[in-house]
Amino acid sequence: MDHDVASDYGSDFSPEEEIILSALLHQQAPVPPPDDPSLILGGIQDDESPVGARIRRTYNWRQHVRGDRRTSSKTQAPCLAVEVADDGSDPANVESLESRTGRSRQERSVSVEAPVDIPPGPIELEVPDLRSPLERFRTKPKKPLSVTDLISPSWCELQYWFTLTKHGRKRRTPAMKQGSAVHKTLEEEVHRTVAVTITTKEDAWGLRIWNVIQGLRTLRETGMTRELEVWGILDGLVVNGVIDELSHTCPDPELEATERDPTDTPPTLPADQKSITDFLSPNHSRTLTQANFGAPGQPPPGPPSSSPNVYITDIKTRATRSVPKAASFRPTLMQLMLYNRLLSNMAADGIDTGILFPRYDLRADEPFTDAFIAQMSGMFSSDSVPPSSSSSSSSSSEVDTLSLLLAHNSLNSLWSLLTHELRLTFPLGATSVGRVLKAEYRHASDGQIMGSKTLRMDDALLDAYMAEGLRWWRGERHTVGVCLEEA
């Protein structure tokens, strides 16, 4: 350096001091240790805390780098591993990630070794139940499907799914209990209930079948019965339900008139020509229906004109004095059609007891208990002779309950008696079941009739609904919620 040339800024050192400074710069000076021991980056093994999971979070330098920078690291906890970018920036100006203004500046990450408590033994993870609703809730030994099971999802499958998963069945609400009271009052207008002590499942089912027999007899005698239990096998699955009311009165004759197909009317024959039914017997006195359904050794049922059709009515109770509309009526619509399907199958003797009884785990040939027969004897009377050889010698048309049960002392035998009663009640089989259906609405508080709706049976509509509904029950499609338009 030429010392004669003056510097623009001048020098703070004298010539003697510059000589001493030059000598010091040419010596090998040791690198001093850092002032703050807390900034020493030690390995993970240096940490005495238990080894744990690494939790990533942001670090606010302004909260920790302050005060006396020479404070010993032994007074600071926990031990932090800090990553600082060496870009020459002032650490004091670096903001945390939580700060909105610091997102565009230098970022740092801090890893804290925190201990994790792991419970002893194997960890059990909750595995979702992938079984179908049918497998979970309506497979033996659980009860079979009911009409309620098939109808309740029609408005919202998701709601019924939550009901099944939480309770296993639809819980009775106060409104439902009030409706049951109305139904009980209506039933007592037709039937008288007598308490019977049951000790076996076979006796319980014998009582159920016997009540159906009594209901069919009441229908024939008075033209109306209530609370009639029905069973059926739909697509291989056992289904049961209880019909609120059956009667011989058509709820809507005009609607029934439109139901009849003009092509079903038999053609008019010439006066000198006889029909095929005229040649069924030598005395030409029996019709085709009587020849098919008459019990052996018993007088055949009367002509179709003396046995009118049987019509189904479903009674609904409501807390409001109004009749539902649109989507709210769809479950009732399907319920009535399903009742019609089940009753028609029973009337046509279309129930396989080889499927029905095993589904309920019943011993169909097991005799009823003596206590059950003793309680049932003398309670009822019969107005028809059953199709059995043991009662054919009776000189009276009235057979007491004791003799009747002794002659049909098992479920299989009693079911044959039920089949005979069905033939008397529905001489034309499924054709005797009226295709005009009625929904009657009563107020839940006093049972007052508020209105009714009538409709025609639609087999195609029911088939489509059942096919889609059973796909859900079998887990072949996902659960669907209520439509937005109907919510």
XYZ file of C-alpha atoms in Angstrom:
487
model
C 0.000 0.000 0.000
C 1.281 3.442 -0.870
C 0.959 5.394 2.392
C 1.546 8.712 0.658
C -1.842 8.473 -1.040
C -4.473 9.713 1.334
C -7.521 7.606 1.902
C -10.950 9.041 1.345
C -12.004 7.922 4.782
C -8.628 8.151 6.624
C -7.206 5.454 8.932
C -7.885 4.702 12.602
C -4.429 3.100 13.107
C -1.068 4.790 13.481
C 1.920 3.517 11.424
C 3.233 1.612 14.450
C -0.124 -0.036 15.069
C -0.367 -1.109 11.435
C 2.988 -2.932 11.745
C 1.734 -4.817 14.825
C -1.581 -5.694 13.064
C 0.251 -7.062 10.021
C 2.344 -9.327 12.233
C -0.724 -10.685 13.973
C -2.486 -11.467 10.697
C 0.407 -13.593 9.461
C 0.206 -15.905 12.567
C -2.042 -19.100 12.747
C -4.735 -18.171 15.207
C -6.991 -20.934 16.803
C -10.746 -20.807 16.168
C -12.526 -19.712 19.345
C -15.502 -21.791 20.551
C -18.980 -20.410 20.038
C -20.306 -18.159 22.756
C -23.708 -19.954 23.174
C -23.439 -23.674 24.010
C -27.138 -24.105 23.204
C -26.370 -23.823 19.509
C -24.087 -26.884 19.514
C -25.749 -29.547 17.322
C -25.318 -32.811 19.119
C -26.379 -36.227 17.906
C -29.617 -37.922 18.909
C -27.649 -40.325 21.064
C -26.569 -37.386 23.286
C -30.139 -36.895 24.470
C -30.812 -38.699 27.726
C -34.597 -38.645 27.283
C -36.439 -41.845 26.125
C -36.431 -42.463 22.394
C -39.825 -41.488 20.900
C -41.609 -40.314 17.832
C -40.343 -37.272 16.003
C -42.905 -34.470 15.944
C -42.429 -31.795 13.346
C -43.364 -28.246 14.294
C -42.241 -24.646 13.592
C -39.827 -22.828 15.881
C -40.092 -19.156 16.853
C -36.554 -17.849 17.203
C -37.681 -14.624 18.864
C -39.210 -16.531 21.747
C -36.082 -18.556 22.550
C -33.025 -16.529 21.399
C -33.062 -13.745 23.915
C -31.534 -12.705 27.219
C -28.002 -13.749 28.118
C -26.673 -15.824 25.236
C -24.046 -17.322 27.512
C -26.600 -19.148 29.678
C -25.690 -22.818 30.090
C -27.658 -25.313 28.006
C -28.199 -27.506 31.065
C -30.886 -25.101 32.246
C -32.856 -25.377 28.972
C -35.273 -28.215 28.254
C -36.064 -29.991 26.140
C -32.976 -30.415 23.954
C -33.716 -29.065 20.482
C -32.117 -29.880 17.179
C -32.174 -26.662 15.177
C -31.640 -26.356 11.466
C -30.585 -22.848 10.419
C -29.972 -21.857 6.843
C -26.536 -20.270 6.409
C -27.582 -17.555 3.988
C -26.227 -14.631 5.900
C -29.643 -13.497 7.063
C -30.217 -12.156 10.524
C -31.869 -14.867 12.648
C -33.700 -12.222 14.596
C -35.650 -11.297 11.471
C -36.886 -14.818 10.703
C -40.585 -15.325 11.513
C -42.389 -18.591 12.318
C -44.636 -20.434 9.898
C -47.673 -19.543 11.996
C -47.056 -15.880 11.264
C -48.657 -14.694 8.042
C -45.766 -12.305 7.357
C -43.145 -15.005 7.988
C -44.434 -17.373 5.281
C -42.439 -15.511 2.630
C -39.266 -15.424 4.742
C -36.759 -18.026 5.900
C -38.352 -21.175 7.410
C -36.854 -23.428 10.000
C -37.997 -26.738 11.419
C -37.475 -28.068 14.913
C -37.671 -31.727 15.844
C -38.579 -32.561 19.419
C -38.081 -36.032 20.752
C -41.237 -36.713 22.744
C -41.879 -40.059 24.445
C -44.877 -42.120 23.284
C -46.625 -44.419 25.710
C -47.337 -47.747 23.987
C -49.664 -50.085 25.907
C -48.328 -53.560 26.550
C -49.549 -56.462 24.436
C -50.768 -56.546 20.846
C -52.625 -53.548 19.517
C -56.190 -54.429 18.473
C -57.442 -52.371 15.569
C -61.178 -51.963 15.041
C -62.031 -53.845 11.855
C -65.146 -52.614 10.010
C -67.948 -55.154 9.703
C -68.310 -55.794 5.977
C -71.189 -58.230 6.280
C -74.465 -57.428 4.555
C -77.461 -56.175 6.586
C -79.108 -59.551 6.033
C -76.129 -61.420 7.499
C -75.743 -59.058 10.445
C -79.339 -58.591 11.526
C -81.696 -61.134 9.936
C -79.803 -64.417 9.741
C -80.455 -67.352 12.049
C -80.501 -67.352 15.069
C -81.812 -63.771 14.706
C -85.392 -63.328 13.606
C -86.333 -63.473 9.899
C -87.308 -60.517 7.778
C -90.581 -58.795 8.558
C -92.788 -56.576 6.452
C -91.524 -53.665 8.548
C -87.934 -54.555 7.605
C -88.758 -54.479 3.915
C -90.822 -51.286 4.060
C -88.904 -49.057 6.487
C -85.924 -48.430 4.124
C -88.257 -47.206 1.372
C -87.996 -43.607 2.609
C -84.373 -43.562 3.808
C -82.137 -46.621 3.843
C -79.423 -44.733 5.709
C -81.750 -43.947 8.586
C -82.860 -47.567 8.904
C -79.236 -48.727 8.673
C -78.318 -46.598 11.685
C -81.388 -47.922 13.513
C -80.315 -51.521 12.939
C -76.683 -50.942 13.872
C -77.631 -49.174 17.108
C -80.687 -51.113 18.258
C -81.034 -54.149 15.984
C -84.652 -53.266 15.310
C -86.918 -50.256 15.050
C -87.456 -48.926 18.564
C -90.968 -48.197 19.745
C -91.556 -44.496 20.111
C -94.317 -42.961 22.275
C -96.306 -42.327 19.087
C -95.974 -45.993 18.102
C -97.141 -47.102 21.553
C -100.174 -44.847 21.250
C -100.908 -46.344 17.844
C -100.651 -49.864 19.281
C -103.284 -48.927 21.845
C -105.631 -47.893 19.028
C -104.988 -51.176 17.196
C -105.609 -53.146 20.380
C -108.957 -51.437 20.900
C -110.003 -52.222 17.334
C -108.895 -55.842 17.688
C -110.956 -56.292 20.848
C -114.015 -55.275 18.860
C -113.619 -58.538 16.943
C -111.688 -60.940 19.171
C -111.546 -61.773 22.854
C -108.075 -62.398 24.187
C -107.469 -65.226 26.660
C -104.131 -65.630 28.411
C -102.275 -68.886 27.661
C -99.089 -70.029 29.419
C -96.443 -71.195 26.964
C -93.522 -73.469 27.839
C -92.071 -74.493 24.455
C -91.472 -72.829 21.098
C -93.687 -75.408 19.442
C -96.583 -74.507 21.751
C -96.039 -70.810 20.995
C -96.187 -71.447 17.278
C -99.211 -73.702 17.715
C -100.973 -70.768 19.354
C -99.998 -68.474 16.483
C -101.354 -70.882 13.882
C -104.499 -71.429 15.914
C -105.140 -67.683 16.081
C -104.911 -67.498 12.282
C -107.437 -70.346 12.024
C -109.791 -68.492 14.359
C -109.298 -65.292 12.377
C -110.263 -66.997 9.124
C -113.374 -68.454 10.744
C -114.342 -65.047 12.109
C -113.928 -63.589 8.616
C -116.285 -66.156 7.141
C -118.845 -65.723 9.932
C -118.912 -61.950 10.323
C -117.370 -60.697 7.083
C -114.416 -59.057 8.857
C -111.407 -59.915 11.008
C -108.449 -58.017 12.394
C -104.786 -58.617 13.235
C -104.276 -61.675 11.014
C -100.696 -62.944 10.888
C -99.322 -64.020 7.517
C -96.112 -65.704 6.362
C -94.438 -66.093 3.022
C -91.227 -67.036 1.256
C -89.982 -64.315 -1.061
C -86.884 -65.001 -3.139
C -85.955 -67.809 -0.762
C -86.305 -65.636 2.368
C -88.929 -66.123 5.075
C -91.050 -62.998 5.665
C -93.879 -62.468 8.129
C -96.292 -59.684 8.979
C -99.668 -58.877 10.540
C -102.545 -57.514 8.462
C -104.620 -54.962 10.327
C -107.989 -55.779 8.754
C -109.568 -58.184 6.264
C -113.148 -57.861 5.073
C -115.546 -58.871 2.337
C -116.439 -55.226 1.627
C -114.740 -53.677 -1.367
C -113.308 -50.285 -0.348
C -113.696 -48.797 -3.836
C -116.055 -50.594 -6.261
C -115.365 -48.090 -9.050
C -111.642 -48.689 -8.813
C -112.234 -52.434 -8.810
C -114.313 -52.116 -11.961
C -111.388 -50.527 -13.770
C -109.136 -53.310 -12.486
C -111.023 -56.017 -14.342
C -109.678 -56.862 -17.778
C -112.418 -57.115 -20.405
C -110.518 -59.972 -22.013
C -111.071 -62.062 -18.845
C -114.818 -62.208 -19.482
C -115.729 -65.716 -20.709
C -117.081 -65.753 -24.248
C -120.783 -66.239 -24.815
C -121.535 -69.776 -26.004
C -124.413 -70.872 -28.223
C -127.466 -72.179 -26.408
C -126.825 -75.758 -27.530
C -123.126 -75.777 -26.511
C -121.869 -76.710 -23.047
C -118.716 -75.489 -21.354
C -115.904 -77.751 -20.172
C -116.979 -77.405 -16.506
C -120.258 -79.121 -17.384
C -118.366 -82.367 -17.979
C -116.340 -82.475 -14.742
C -118.768 -84.816 -12.925
C -121.595 -87.117 -13.948
C -124.257 -84.976 -12.268
C -122.711 -81.778 -13.658
C -123.070 -80.185 -10.213
C -119.439 -79.314 -9.333
C -117.437 -76.459 -10.722
C -113.771 -76.585 -11.593
C -112.884 -74.676 -8.402
C -114.860 -77.083 -6.234
C -113.223 -80.075 -7.890
C -109.755 -78.721 -7.153
C -110.234 -77.332 -3.653
C -112.882 -79.530 -2.059
C -111.567 -81.476 0.936
C -111.668 -85.300 0.725
C -114.867 -86.622 2.172
C -116.243 -83.149 2.864
C -118.828 -81.047 1.067
C -117.159 -78.627 -1.352
C -117.175 -74.895 -0.694
C -120.074 -72.896 -1.994
C -120.020 -71.261 -5.421
C -117.843 -68.206 -5.952
C -120.879 -65.942 -5.710
C -121.385 -66.997 -2.067
C -117.706 -66.430 -1.232
C -116.846 -62.823 -2.066
C -113.329 -61.551 -2.383
C -111.269 -60.653 0.668
C -109.945 -57.094 0.818
C -106.966 -55.783 2.789
C -106.990 -52.611 4.882
C -103.990 -51.162 6.687
C -104.774 -48.829 9.588
C -102.369 -45.976 10.275
C -102.424 -43.681 13.306
C -101.165 -40.112 13.135
C -100.625 -37.391 15.714
C -101.791 -34.742 13.237
C -105.249 -34.636 11.738
C -104.132 -34.885 8.122
C -103.571 -37.551 5.503
C -99.999 -37.910 4.170
C -99.173 -37.068 0.592
C -96.618 -37.996 -2.066
C -93.443 -39.581 -0.739
C -94.835 -40.087 2.764
C -97.425 -42.462 1.318
C -94.941 -44.683 -0.528
C -94.093 -46.947 2.462
C -97.804 -47.592 3.068
C -98.308 -48.272 -0.634
C -95.585 -50.919 -0.663
C -96.743 -52.354 2.637
C -100.260 -52.973 1.323
C -98.917 -54.579 -1.842
C -96.596 -56.797 0.159
C -99.493 -57.917 2.363
C -101.444 -58.750 -0.769
C -98.527 -60.833 -2.065
C -98.122 -62.769 1.191
C -101.858 -63.412 1.612
C -102.195 -64.504 -2.009
C -99.359 -67.006 -1.574
C -101.017 -68.439 1.529
C -104.383 -68.633 -0.237
C -102.735 -70.557 -3.081
C -101.031 -72.933 -0.606
C -97.680 -71.598 -1.735
C -95.765 -71.839 1.561
C -93.157 -74.548 1.953
C -93.189 -75.511 5.633
C -89.931 -77.361 4.994
C -88.370 -73.872 4.743
C -90.620 -72.043 7.202
C -90.295 -74.241 10.298
C -86.523 -74.832 10.135
C -85.974 -71.077 9.805
C -87.550 -70.664 13.241
C -85.711 -73.737 14.550
C -88.954 -75.586 15.239
C -89.537 -79.314 15.662
C -92.505 -79.591 13.350
C -93.460 -83.156 14.399
C -93.019 -82.617 18.145
C -96.377 -83.098 19.997
C -97.807 -80.150 21.854
C -97.537 -80.288 25.619
C -100.456 -81.569 27.679
C -100.600 -78.256 29.540
C -101.016 -76.349 26.273
C -103.817 -78.618 25.043
C -105.544 -78.433 28.422
C -105.532 -74.634 28.374
C -106.800 -74.474 24.813
C -109.597 -76.997 25.300
C -113.035 -75.545 25.775
C -112.048 -72.012 24.757
C -113.297 -72.153 21.195
C -115.711 -74.032 19.022
C -115.509 -74.995 15.392
C -118.125 -74.761 12.714
C -116.423 -76.986 10.172
C -115.131 -80.508 10.112
C -111.373 -80.725 9.472
C -110.096 -82.982 6.696
C -108.913 -85.810 8.960
C -110.053 -89.393 9.289
C -110.176 -89.163 13.081
C -112.965 -86.571 12.953
C -114.851 -87.842 9.900
C -116.939 -90.181 12.033
C -118.281 -87.328 14.143
C -122.044 -86.914 13.794
C -121.925 -83.246 14.712
C -120.570 -80.432 12.586
C -119.137 -78.799 15.722
C -115.876 -80.260 16.969
C -114.524 -79.032 20.273
C -111.035 -77.652 20.531
C -109.732 -80.573 22.566
C -110.592 -83.160 19.939
C -109.352 -80.872 17.212
C -105.940 -80.358 18.822
C -105.589 -84.031 19.684
C -106.208 -84.807 16.035
C -103.619 -82.196 14.970
C -101.109 -82.533 17.781
C -98.042 -81.055 16.020
C -97.118 -78.095 13.902
C -97.146 -80.054 10.662
C -100.558 -81.500 11.428
C -101.989 -78.183 12.606
C -100.683 -76.495 9.448
C -102.744 -78.947 7.383
C -105.804 -77.734 9.271
C -104.814 -74.150 8.474
C -104.521 -75.097 4.801
C -108.060 -76.442 4.888
C -109.359 -73.241 6.479
C -107.607 -71.193 3.806
C -109.342 -73.194 1.100
C -112.704 -72.498 2.702
C -111.957 -68.778 3.008
C -110.338 -68.383 -0.426
C -112.129 -70.899 -2.677
C -110.513 -69.434 -5.794
C -107.050 -69.372 -4.274
C -105.117 -66.179 -4.955
C -107.953 -64.924 -7.171
C -110.145 -64.593 -4.057
C -107.808 -61.917 -2.682
C -109.113 -58.525 -3.766
C -106.698 -56.330 -5.685
C -108.135 -53.059 -4.355
C -106.176 -52.029 -1.266
C -107.091 -49.470 1.365
C -105.120 -47.333 3.815
C -107.220 -45.892 6.643
C -105.916 -43.055 8.804
C -107.005 -42.553 12.415
C -105.969 -40.045 15.025
C -103.628 -41.489 17.621
C -105.402 -39.907 20.593
C -108.977 -41.062 20.064
C -108.898 -43.393 17.035
C -111.173 -41.127 15.005
C -111.081 -41.788 11.264
C -109.513 -38.833 9.426
C -109.543 -40.193 5.888
C -108.485 -43.040 3.641
C -106.768 -43.820 0.365
C -107.428 -46.667 -2.040
C -105.149 -48.081 -4.677
C -104.805 -51.012 -7.020
C -102.353 -53.844 -6.702
C -99.402 -53.400 -9.063
C -97.320 -56.575 -9.308
C -94.673 -55.043 -11.570
C -94.122 -52.115 -9.206
C -93.816 -54.439 -6.205
C -91.424 -56.762 -8.043
C -89.142 -53.856 -8.942
C -89.214 -52.507 -5.396
C -88.504 -55.906 -3.831
C -85.645 -56.656 -6.235
C -83.918 -53.372 -5.401
C -84.630 -53.667 -1.685
C -83.282 -57.200 -1.411
C -80.116 -56.114 -3.206
C -79.500 -53.718 -0.326
C -80.291 -56.343 2.306
C -77.854 -58.745 0.645
C -75.117 -56.134 0.450
C -75.085 -56.012 -3.350
C -75.273 -52.214 -3.438
C -74.487 -49.250 -1.208
C -76.890 -47.660 1.246
C -78.841 -44.741 -0.197
C -80.109 -41.752 1.786
C -83.302 -39.809 1.310
C -83.687 -37.792 -1.888
C -83.173 -34.056 -1.534
C -86.615 -33.410 -2.966
C -88.179 -35.552 -0.223
C -86.034 -34.401 2.717
